[in-house]
CSV table of C-alpha atoms and ligand atoms in Angstrom, one decimal:
chain,number,residue,atom,x,y,z
A,1,MET,CA,-28.6,36.4,-1.5
A,2,ASP,CA,-30.7,37.2,-4.1
A,3,VAL,CA,-28.9,34.7,-6.8
A,4,PHE,CA,-29.7,31.7,-4.4
A,5,ALA,CA,-33.6,32.6,-4.4
A,6,ARG,CA,-33.4,33.2,-8.5
A,7,MET,CA,-31.4,30.5,-9.6
A,8,GLU,CA,-31.2,27.5,-7.1
A,9,SER,CA,-34.0,25.3,-7.4
A,10,GLU,CA,-36.8,25.5,-4.4
A,11,VAL,CA,-35.4,22.0,-3.2
A,12,ARG,CA,-32.7,23.5,-1.5
A,13,GLY,CA,-33.3,22.5,2.0
A,14,TYR,CA,-30.6,23.4,5.1
A,15,CYS,CA,-29.8,26.9,3.7
A,16,ARG,CA,-33.2,27.8,4.8
A,17,GLY,CA,-32.7,27.6,8.6
A,18,TRP,CA,-29.7,29.3,7.9
A,19,PRO,CA,-30.1,32.1,5.9
A,20,THR,CA,-26.4,33.3,5.7
A,21,VAL,CA,-23.6,32.9,3.3
A,22,PHE,CA,-20.6,30.6,4.4
A,23,THR,CA,-17.3,31.3,3.6
A,24,THR,CA,-14.7,29.3,5.7
A,25,ALA,CA,-14.5,26.8,8.4
A,26,GLN,CA,-12.4,25.2,10.9
A,27,GLY,CA,-12.6,22.4,13.4
A,28,SER,CA,-16.1,22.9,14.9
A,29,HIS,CA,-16.3,26.4,13.8
A,30,ILE,CA,-18.1,27.6,10.3
A,31,THR,CA,-18.1,31.8,9.4
A,32,ASP,CA,-19.9,33.7,7.5
A,33,GLU,CA,-19.3,36.3,5.0
A,34,ASN,CA,-20.0,38.7,7.8
A,35,GLY,CA,-17.5,37.7,9.9
A,36,ARG,CA,-19.7,35.6,12.3
A,37,THR,CA,-18.6,32.2,13.5
A,38,TYR,CA,-21.0,29.5,14.6
A,39,LEU,CA,-20.6,26.4,16.4
A,40,ASP,CA,-21.1,23.6,14.2
A,41,PHE,CA,-23.4,20.6,15.4
A,42,PHE,CA,-24.8,19.8,12.1
A,43,ALA,CA,-21.2,18.7,10.5
A,44,GLY,CA,-22.6,18.1,7.3
A,45,ALA,CA,-25.0,15.9,8.7
A,46,GLY,CA,-22.5,13.4,10.2
A,47,THR,CA,-19.7,13.7,7.4
A,48,LEU,CA,-17.8,16.1,9.2
A,49,ASN,CA,-16.5,13.9,12.3
A,50,TYR,CA,-12.8,14.9,12.1
A,51,GLY,CA,-13.8,18.8,11.9
A,52,HIS,CA,-13.6,21.3,8.9
A,53,ASN,CA,-10.6,21.4,7.0
A,54,ASN,CA,-8.8,19.0,9.6
A,55,PRO,CA,-5.3,20.5,9.5
A,56,LYS,CA,-3.5,16.9,9.7
A,57,LEU,CA,-5.4,15.7,6.9
A,58,LYS,CA,-5.2,19.3,5.0
A,59,GLN,CA,-1.5,19.0,4.5
A,60,ARG,CA,-1.9,15.5,2.8
A,61,LEU,CA,-4.5,16.4,0.5
A,62,LEU,CA,-2.2,19.6,-0.4
A,63,ASP,CA,0.7,17.8,-0.8
A,64,TYR,CA,-1.0,15.2,-3.1
A,65,LEU,CA,-2.5,17.9,-5.4
A,66,ALA,CA,0.3,19.6,-5.6
A,67,GLY,CA,2.4,16.7,-6.8
A,68,ASP,CA,0.0,16.6,-9.8
A,69,ASN,CA,-0.9,13.3,-8.5
A,70,ILE,CA,-4.2,11.2,-10.3
A,71,VAL,CA,-7.4,13.0,-9.1
A,72,HIS,CA,-9.6,11.0,-11.4
A,73,SER,CA,-9.5,7.2,-11.9
A,74,LEU,CA,-12.8,5.2,-12.7
A,75,ASP,CA,-11.9,2.0,-11.0
A,76,MET,CA,-8.1,2.0,-12.3
A,77,TYR,CA,-5.2,1.0,-10.0
A,78,THR,CA,-3.9,4.3,-8.6
A,79,ALA,CA,-1.4,4.4,-5.7
A,80,ALA,CA,-3.8,6.5,-3.8
A,81,LYS,CA,-6.3,3.8,-3.9
A,82,ARG,CA,-3.5,0.9,-3.0
A,83,ASP,CA,-2.5,3.2,0.2
A,84,PHE,CA,-6.1,3.5,1.5
A,85,LEU,CA,-7.0,-0.5,0.7
A,86,VAL,CA,-3.9,-1.4,3.0
A,87,ARG,CA,-4.7,0.9,5.5
A,88,PHE,CA,-8.2,0.1,5.6
A,89,GLU,CA,-7.2,-3.3,6.3
A,90,GLU,CA,-4.6,-2.7,8.9
A,91,THR,CA,-6.1,-0.6,10.3
A,92,VAL,CA,-9.9,-1.3,10.4
A,93,LEU,CA,-10.9,-4.4,8.8
A,94,GLY,CA,-7.9,-6.6,10.3
A,95,PRO,CA,-8.0,-5.8,14.1
A,96,ARG,CA,-11.9,-6.4,13.9
A,97,GLY,CA,-11.4,-9.7,12.3
A,98,LEU,CA,-13.5,-8.8,9.2
A,99,ASP,CA,-12.9,-10.4,6.2
A,100,TYR,CA,-14.6,-8.0,3.7
A,101,LYS,CA,-14.1,-7.3,0.4
A,102,VAL,CA,-14.4,-3.6,-0.9
A,103,GLN,CA,-16.5,-2.4,-3.5
A,104,PHE,CA,-16.2,1.5,-4.7
A,105,PRO,CA,-19.9,2.4,-5.7
A,106,GLY,CA,-19.7,5.8,-6.2
A,107,PRO,CA,-19.1,8.7,-4.1
A,108,ALA,CA,-22.5,9.2,-2.0
A,109,GLY,CA,-24.3,7.0,0.7
A,110,ASN,CA,-26.8,6.4,-1.8
A,111,HIS,CA,-24.8,4.7,-4.2
A,112,SER,CA,-23.2,2.3,-1.7
A,113,VAL,CA,-26.7,1.4,-0.7
A,114,GLU,CA,-28.0,0.7,-4.4
A,115,ALA,CA,-24.8,-1.5,-4.6
A,116,ALA,CA,-25.6,-3.4,-1.4
A,117,LEU,CA,-29.3,-3.9,-2.2
A,118,LYS,CA,-28.4,-5.1,-5.7
A,119,LEU,CA,-25.6,-7.4,-4.8
A,120,ALA,CA,-28.1,-9.2,-2.3
A,121,ARG,CA,-30.4,-9.6,-4.6
A,122,LYS,CA,-28.5,-10.8,-7.5
A,123,TYR,CA,-26.8,-13.3,-4.8
A,124,THR,CA,-30.0,-14.4,-3.4
A,125,GLY,CA,-32.0,-14.3,-6.4
A,126,ARG,CA,-34.8,-12.7,-4.7
A,127,GLU,CA,-36.4,-9.3,-4.6
A,128,THR,CA,-38.0,-8.3,-1.4
A,129,VAL,CA,-36.0,-6.2,1.4
A,130,VAL,CA,-36.9,-5.8,4.7
A,131,SER,CA,-36.2,-2.5,6.2
A,132,PHE,CA,-37.8,-0.6,9.0
A,133,THR,CA,-40.1,2.2,10.4
A,134,ASN,CA,-38.4,5.5,9.9
A,135,ALA,CA,-35.3,4.3,8.5
A,136,PHE,CA,-33.6,6.3,6.0
A,137,HIS,CA,-31.1,4.9,3.1
A,138,GLY,CA,-31.1,7.9,0.5
A,139,MET,CA,-32.9,9.3,-2.0
A,140,THR,CA,-32.4,7.1,-5.0
A,141,LEU,CA,-35.0,4.9,-6.0
A,142,GLY,CA,-33.6,1.7,-4.7
A,143,ALA,CA,-32.8,3.4,-1.5
A,144,LEU,CA,-36.1,5.2,-0.9
A,145,ALA,CA,-38.2,2.0,-1.4
A,146,VAL,CA,-36.3,1.1,2.0
A,147,THR,CA,-37.0,4.5,3.4
A,148,GLY,CA,-39.9,5.4,5.8
A,149,ASN,CA,-40.8,8.7,5.2
A,150,SER,CA,-43.6,9.4,3.4
A,151,MET,CA,-42.7,12.9,2.0
A,152,LYS,CA,-39.6,11.5,0.6
A,153,ARG,CA,-41.2,8.5,-0.6
A,154,THR,CA,-43.9,10.5,-2.6
A,155,GLY,CA,-41.1,12.4,-4.4
A,156,ALA,CA,-40.3,9.2,-6.3
A,157,GLY,CA,-43.2,9.7,-8.7
A,158,VAL,CA,-43.3,6.0,-9.5
A,159,PRO,CA,-44.4,3.0,-7.3
A,160,LEU,CA,-41.5,2.0,-4.7
A,161,GLY,CA,-41.4,-1.8,-5.2
A,162,HIS,CA,-39.7,-4.9,-3.5
A,163,GLY,CA,-39.4,-3.2,0.0
A,164,VAL,CA,-41.2,-4.4,3.2
A,165,ALA,CA,-40.9,-2.1,6.4
A,166,MET,CA,-40.9,-4.0,9.9
A,167,PRO,CA,-41.3,-2.1,13.3
A,168,TYR,CA,-37.8,-1.0,14.5
A,169,ASP,CA,-36.8,-1.5,17.7
A,170,ASN,CA,-39.4,-0.2,20.5
A,171,TYR,CA,-41.6,1.3,17.6
A,172,LEU,CA,-44.5,-0.6,19.8
A,173,ASP,CA,-43.4,1.0,23.2
A,174,GLY,CA,-42.4,-2.7,24.1
A,175,ARG,CA,-46.1,-3.7,24.1
A,176,THR,CA,-44.9,-7.1,21.7
A,177,PRO,CA,-41.8,-9.0,21.7
A,178,ASP,CA,-39.0,-8.1,19.5
A,179,PHE,CA,-39.5,-9.5,16.0
A,180,LEU,CA,-43.1,-11.1,16.9
A,181,LEU,CA,-44.8,-9.9,13.6
A,182,PHE,CA,-41.6,-10.3,11.5
A,183,ASP,CA,-40.4,-13.8,12.8
A,184,THR,CA,-44.1,-14.9,12.7
A,185,MET,CA,-45.0,-13.6,8.8
A,186,LEU,CA,-41.7,-15.5,7.7
A,187,ASP,CA,-42.8,-18.9,9.3
A,188,ASP,CA,-46.1,-18.5,7.8
A,189,SER,CA,-46.3,-19.4,4.1
A,190,GLY,CA,-49.8,-17.7,4.1
A,191,SER,CA,-48.5,-14.3,5.6
A,192,GLY,CA,-48.1,-12.8,2.1
A,193,LEU,CA,-44.3,-11.8,2.6
A,194,ASP,CA,-42.1,-12.9,0.1
A,195,LYS,CA,-39.2,-14.4,1.4
A,196,PRO,CA,-36.8,-11.5,1.7
A,197,ALA,CA,-33.2,-11.5,0.3
A,198,ALA,CA,-31.9,-9.1,3.0
A,199,VAL,CA,-32.8,-6.9,5.9
A,200,ILE,CA,-31.2,-3.2,5.7
A,201,VAL,CA,-31.0,-1.5,9.3
A,202,GLU,CA,-29.4,1.5,10.9
A,203,THR,CA,-28.2,0.6,14.5
A,204,VAL,CA,-29.3,4.5,15.1
A,205,GLN,CA,-31.6,5.8,13.0
A,206,GLY,CA,-30.1,9.6,12.1
A,207,GLU,CA,-32.7,10.9,9.7
A,208,GLY,CA,-35.3,8.8,11.6
A,209,GLY,CA,-35.1,10.9,14.8
A,210,ILE,CA,-32.1,9.0,16.4
A,211,ASN,CA,-33.8,6.1,17.5
A,212,VAL,CA,-31.3,4.1,19.3
A,213,ALA,CA,-31.5,0.2,18.9
A,214,THR,CA,-30.3,-2.1,21.5
A,215,ALA,CA,-27.2,-4.4,21.5
A,216,GLU,CA,-30.1,-6.7,22.0
A,217,TRP,CA,-32.6,-6.0,19.5
A,218,LEU,CA,-29.5,-5.8,16.9
A,219,ARG,CA,-28.3,-9.3,18.0
A,220,GLY,CA,-31.9,-10.4,17.7
A,221,LEU,CA,-31.7,-9.1,14.2
A,222,ALA,CA,-28.8,-10.9,13.3
A,223,ASP,CA,-30.0,-14.3,14.5
A,224,LEU,CA,-33.6,-13.9,12.6
A,225,CYS,CA,-31.4,-13.1,9.5
A,226,ARG,CA,-29.3,-16.5,10.2
A,227,ARG,CA,-32.4,-18.4,11.0
A,228,HIS,CA,-34.4,-17.6,8.0
A,229,ASP,CA,-31.4,-17.2,5.4
A,230,MET,CA,-31.6,-13.4,4.7
A,231,LEU,CA,-28.6,-11.2,4.5
A,232,LEU,CA,-28.0,-8.7,7.0
A,233,ILE,CA,-27.1,-5.0,5.4
A,234,VAL,CA,-26.2,-2.6,8.2
A,235,ASP,CA,-26.4,1.0,6.8
A,236,ASP,CA,-23.4,2.8,8.6
A,237,VAL,CA,-23.4,5.9,6.2
A,238,GLN,CA,-24.2,8.4,9.1
A,239,MET,CA,-23.4,6.2,12.2
A,240,GLY,CA,-20.1,4.7,11.3
A,241,CYS,CA,-16.5,6.2,11.3
A,242,GLY,CA,-16.7,6.5,14.8
A,243,ARG,CA,-20.1,8.5,15.4
A,244,THR,CA,-21.2,6.0,18.1
A,245,GLY,CA,-17.7,5.6,19.3
A,246,SER,CA,-16.5,2.2,17.9
A,247,PHE,CA,-15.5,2.4,14.1
A,248,PHE,CA,-18.4,0.7,13.0
A,249,SER,CA,-21.7,1.2,14.9
A,250,PHE,CA,-22.8,-2.2,15.1
A,251,GLU,CA,-19.1,-3.5,16.8
A,252,GLU,CA,-20.9,-3.3,20.3
A,253,ALA,CA,-23.6,-5.5,19.6
A,254,GLY,CA,-21.0,-8.0,18.7
A,255,ILE,CA,-22.7,-8.6,15.2
A,256,THR,CA,-21.2,-9.0,11.8
A,257,PRO,CA,-23.2,-8.0,9.0
A,258,ASP,CA,-23.2,-9.8,5.7
A,259,ILE,CA,-22.9,-6.2,3.9
A,260,VAL,CA,-22.1,-2.9,5.5
A,261,CYS,CA,-22.5,0.6,4.0
A,262,LEU,CA,-20.2,3.5,4.6
A,263,SER,CA,-19.7,7.1,3.3
A,264,LYS,CA,-20.1,10.6,4.8
A,265,SER,CA,-17.0,10.4,7.0
A,266,LEU,CA,-15.1,8.0,5.3
A,267,SER,CA,-13.1,10.7,3.6
A,268,GLY,CA,-12.6,12.2,6.7
A,269,TYR,CA,-12.5,15.4,4.9
A,270,GLY,CA,-16.3,16.1,3.5
A,271,LEU,CA,-14.8,14.5,0.3
A,272,PRO,CA,-17.6,12.5,-1.8
A,273,PHE,CA,-16.5,8.9,-0.8
A,274,ALA,CA,-18.3,5.9,-0.4
A,275,VAL,CA,-17.5,2.4,-0.1
A,276,THR,CA,-19.8,-1.1,0.3
A,277,LEU,CA,-18.2,-4.0,1.9
A,278,PHE,CA,-19.2,-7.7,1.9
A,279,ARG,CA,-18.3,-11.0,2.8
A,280,ARG,CA,-16.0,-12.6,0.4
A,281,GLY,CA,-18.4,-15.4,-0.6
A,282,LEU,CA,-21.2,-12.8,-1.5
A,283,ASP,CA,-18.6,-11.4,-4.2
A,284,VAL,CA,-20.7,-12.3,-7.3
A,285,TRP,CA,-20.5,-9.2,-9.5
A,286,GLU,CA,-19.4,-9.8,-13.0
A,287,PRO,CA,-16.6,-7.3,-14.0
A,288,GLY,CA,-18.1,-3.8,-14.8
A,289,GLU,CA,-21.8,-5.0,-13.8
A,290,HIS,CA,-22.2,-2.2,-11.4
A,291,ASN,CA,-20.1,0.7,-12.4
A,292,GLY,CA,-20.1,4.7,-12.2
A,293,THR,CA,-18.0,7.4,-13.4
A,294,PHE,CA,-16.7,8.8,-9.6
A,295,ARG,CA,-15.8,5.5,-7.9
A,296,GLY,CA,-12.2,6.4,-8.1
A,297,PHE,CA,-11.8,9.8,-6.4
A,298,ASN,CA,-8.4,9.7,-5.4
A,299,PRO,CA,-7.8,12.7,-3.3
A,300,ALA,CA,-10.7,10.9,-0.9
A,301,PHE,CA,-8.5,8.1,-1.0
A,302,VAL,CA,-5.6,10.2,0.2
A,303,THR,CA,-8.0,12.0,3.2
A,304,ALA,CA,-9.3,8.6,4.1
A,305,ALA,CA,-6.5,7.2,4.4
A,306,GLY,CA,-5.0,9.8,6.7
A,307,ALA,CA,-8.0,10.0,8.7
A,308,LEU,CA,-7.3,6.2,9.7
A,309,GLU,CA,-3.7,6.6,10.5
A,310,GLU,CA,-4.5,10.0,12.5
A,311,TYR,CA,-7.4,8.4,14.5
A,312,TRP,CA,-8.1,5.1,14.3
A,313,ALA,CA,-4.4,3.5,14.9
A,314,ASP,CA,-5.0,2.9,18.8
A,315,GLY,CA,-8.5,3.6,20.8
A,316,ALA,CA,-8.0,7.1,22.0
A,317,LEU,CA,-10.5,8.7,20.0
A,318,GLU,CA,-13.4,6.2,20.7
A,319,GLN,CA,-12.8,6.5,24.2
A,320,GLN,CA,-13.1,10.2,23.9
A,321,THR,CA,-16.2,9.8,21.8
A,322,ARG,CA,-18.1,8.1,24.7
A,323,ALA,CA,-16.3,10.5,27.4
A,324,LYS,CA,-18.2,13.8,25.3
A,325,GLY,CA,-21.0,11.7,24.8
A,326,GLU,CA,-21.7,11.2,28.3
A,327,LEU,CA,-21.1,15.0,28.8
A,328,VAL,CA,-23.9,15.8,26.2
A,329,GLU,CA,-26.1,13.4,27.6
A,330,ARG,CA,-25.8,15.1,31.0
A,331,GLY,CA,-26.5,18.5,29.6
A,332,LEU,CA,-29.5,17.4,27.4
A,333,ASN,CA,-31.0,15.8,30.6
A,334,GLU,CA,-30.8,18.7,32.5
A,335,ILE,CA,-32.2,20.8,29.7
A,336,ALA,CA,-35.1,18.1,29.6
A,337,LEU,CA,-35.8,18.6,33.4
A,338,LEU,CA,-35.9,22.4,33.4
A,339,ASN,CA,-38.3,22.0,30.5
A,340,ALA,CA,-40.3,19.4,31.1
A,341,GLY,CA,-43.5,20.7,29.3
A,342,ALA,CA,-41.3,21.1,26.3
A,343,VAL,CA,-39.1,18.2,25.9
A,344,ASP,CA,-40.3,14.9,25.6
A,345,SER,CA,-36.9,12.9,25.9
A,346,VAL,CA,-33.2,12.8,25.1
A,347,ARG,CA,-31.6,9.9,23.3
A,348,GLY,CA,-28.5,9.0,21.5
A,349,ARG,CA,-25.7,7.0,21.8
A,350,GLY,CA,-21.6,8.1,21.4
A,351,LEU,CA,-22.3,11.8,19.9
A,352,ALA,CA,-25.2,11.6,17.8
A,353,TRP,CA,-28.0,13.0,20.1
A,354,GLY,CA,-31.6,13.9,19.9
A,355,LEU,CA,-34.1,16.4,22.2
A,356,VAL,CA,-37.4,15.0,21.5
A,357,MET,CA,-39.7,18.2,21.7
A,358,ASN,CA,-43.4,17.3,22.7
A,359,ASP,CA,-44.6,19.7,19.6
A,360,PRO,CA,-43.0,19.2,16.2
A,361,GLU,CA,-43.2,22.9,15.7
A,362,LEU,CA,-40.9,23.4,18.8
A,363,ALA,CA,-38.0,22.1,17.1
A,364,PRO,CA,-37.4,24.2,14.3
A,365,ARG,CA,-37.9,27.3,16.4
A,366,VAL,CA,-35.0,25.9,18.8
A,367,CYS,CA,-32.9,25.4,15.9
A,368,ALA,CA,-33.6,29.1,14.6
A,369,GLU,CA,-33.1,30.3,18.2
A,370,ALA,CA,-29.8,28.5,18.4
A,371,PHE,CA,-29.1,30.0,15.0
A,372,GLN,CA,-29.4,33.5,16.3
A,373,ARG,CA,-27.1,32.6,19.2
A,374,GLY,CA,-24.6,31.1,16.8
A,375,LEU,CA,-25.0,27.3,17.0
A,376,LEU,CA,-26.0,25.2,13.7
A,377,MET,CA,-28.3,22.2,14.5
A,378,GLU,CA,-30.8,20.3,12.1
A,379,THR,CA,-34.0,18.6,13.0
A,380,SER,CA,-34.9,15.1,12.4
A,381,GLY,CA,-37.7,12.5,12.9
A,382,PRO,CA,-40.9,11.9,11.1
A,383,GLU,CA,-42.6,14.9,12.2
A,384,GLY,CA,-38.9,17.1,12.3
A,385,GLU,CA,-39.7,16.7,16.2
A,386,VAL,CA,-36.2,16.2,16.9
A,387,VAL,CA,-33.4,18.6,17.7
A,388,LYS,CA,-30.5,16.8,16.4
A,389,LEU,CA,-26.6,17.1,17.6
A,390,LEU,CA,-23.9,15.8,15.3
A,391,PRO,CA,-21.1,17.7,16.4
A,392,PRO,CA,-17.7,16.7,14.9
A,393,LEU,CA,-15.8,14.0,17.2
A,394,THR,CA,-12.9,16.5,17.6
A,395,THR,CA,-15.0,19.0,19.4
A,396,SER,CA,-13.6,20.1,22.7
A,397,GLU,CA,-15.4,19.8,25.9
A,398,ALA,CA,-15.2,23.5,26.4
A,399,ASP,CA,-17.0,23.8,22.9
A,400,LEU,CA,-19.7,20.9,23.7
A,401,SER,CA,-20.6,22.8,26.8
A,402,ARG,CA,-21.0,26.1,25.2
A,403,GLY,CA,-23.3,24.6,22.6
A,404,LEU,CA,-25.3,23.2,25.6
A,405,GLU,CA,-25.9,26.4,26.9
A,406,ILE,CA,-26.8,27.7,23.9
A,407,ILE,CA,-29.3,24.8,23.4
A,408,ALA,CA,-30.6,25.5,27.0
A,409,GLU,CA,-31.3,29.1,26.1
A,410,SER,CA,-32.9,28.4,22.6
A,411,VAL,CA,-35.3,26.2,24.2
A,412,GLY,CA,-36.1,28.6,26.7
A,413,ALA,CA,-36.8,31.0,23.9
A,414,ALA,CA,-38.3,28.9,22.0
A,415,ARG,CA,-40.7,27.5,24.5
A,416,PRO,CA,-43.2,30.6,25.2
A,417,ALA,CA,-43.5,30.9,21.4
A,418,VAL,CA,-45.8,28.0,21.3
A,419,THR,CA,-46.7,27.2,24.6
A,420,VAL,CA,-48.4,30.4,26.0
B,501,LIG,C1,-28.3,6.0,7.2
B,501,LIG,C2,-28.1,6.7,5.6
B,501,LIG,N1,-28.0,6.0,4.8
B,501,LIG,C3,-27.5,6.6,3.1
B,501,LIG,C4,-27.9,7.9,3.2
B,501,LIG,C5,-27.8,8.5,1.9
B,501,LIG,O1,-26.6,9.2,1.8
B,501,LIG,P1,-26.2,10.5,0.7
B,501,LIG,O2,-27.3,11.6,0.9
B,501,LIG,O3,-24.7,10.4,0.6
B,501,LIG,O4,-26.6,9.7,-0.7
B,501,LIG,C6,-27.9,9.0,4.6
B,501,LIG,C7,-28.0,10.4,4.2
B,501,LIG,O5,-28.5,10.9,5.2
B,501,LIG,C8,-28.1,8.1,5.8
B,501,LIG,O6,-28.1,8.7,6.9
C-alpha cells in the first residue's frame, strides 16, 4: 500500500474511503487482493450500469482485440465506429424520433460538456450559460464554470466566467413558483443577466446529492428555453444509459433537448467514451475546429454497440430498473423510518438513490461502516451529507436486498458515534 501514498498525488479521493487494493471484479462484485469480495453500489460513479466485466460484452471485446482490429483512429472512419453509429441510430435515436448529429468529443464526460458549451456559444454568438445550484458538469474550466460546488470551483485557480447559477427544482422548498427569478430576469433589460446562449441541466443531480427534478419542472424549463431562445443542454453523463429507467433520463418528461451529453456507461464496459448529440441544424462546426487525440477509441465503440444490442433492443431493462428502483426505495424508506433522528429523507429515481443524513458527518461514517461490512458506496451533496446508491442496473434483487441490509446495519452502527 505504501507506494500509493509515496507516489500518487494527494488529489486521490475514492481510495481513501476504501483502503484496500482491488484486483478482480464481476457483475456487482469487486474483490481485493486479500480475497475479500464487496458488493459494489458505487459502480464507477455510474459507469458500470451493466456491471463489471459483463460477459456478453467481454467476449466481443476479446474477439475484437484478438483479431488485430483497429484500436486507435482519431476520427478516421473505422468499421467499429460505423457499427456503433448504425446501432445507435437503430436502437436509440430512431425509435425515440431523435434526429441528432453525433460528435465524438474525447473520452470523458467533461469533454462532452466542453463541446456542448462551445457549440452553444458558437451557434448563438452569446457567452453566458445558465446552470443550476448544486450542478456538477466536470472538472475542466468550462465545465467547472457551470458547476456549483465551491471547493471544486476554487480548485480552478482562475476566475470562472460566463456562467450564471439559478435555483434548481425545489431549491427554495417550494416557497416561490418555478422559474420566477429566472423568467423575471430574462424579461427585465435592467436585470444584469446577459441573454444566455444556453441552459445546462441534469435531470437528477448525481454529485449534487441526488436532487430529482420533476417532469413538470423540466417541461417548464424546456418551455422557458423556447420562449427566450436559449438552447437546452441536458447533461446525461451520469443519469443517461438507463440509470433512471429510460435510455435518456429526460424521456419521461417528454422534452427534446437541443444538445445532450453522454459518457460514463455509454461504452457499457467502463472504457472511456463520450458523445455530444445535437439537433442537426446546430452542426455549425468547421472540420477540426474541436478535436482531440482520443475521440475514436474503437474498443469502446465495440462494447457500446454490444451494450445497445444486448440491453436496449426491447424495454426489459427499463422495466427491471424501475422495479428494482421501487425495491430500493422501499428499503431506504424503512431505514429512514427506523432512524428518523439520523436520516432526513430518501430521494431518487430509477436506480439512483440518496439517503440524506441530518448530520453531514454521518454519511461518510455510514459508508465506512458499509465498507467494513462489504459494501461500497460513496457520498454526495454539497456537504457530503448524502449516502449515494448507484448499483449496476444488472444487480440481482437478492444483492439489492443484501445491500439494503448492510446499509441498515451501517446506519445503526454509525449513529451513536455522532448522536451520543
Ligand atoms: C453530470 C455529470 N457531468 C459531467 C461529469 C464529468 O465526467 P468526467 O468525470 O468523465 O469528466 C460528471 C462526472 O461525474 C457528471 O456526473
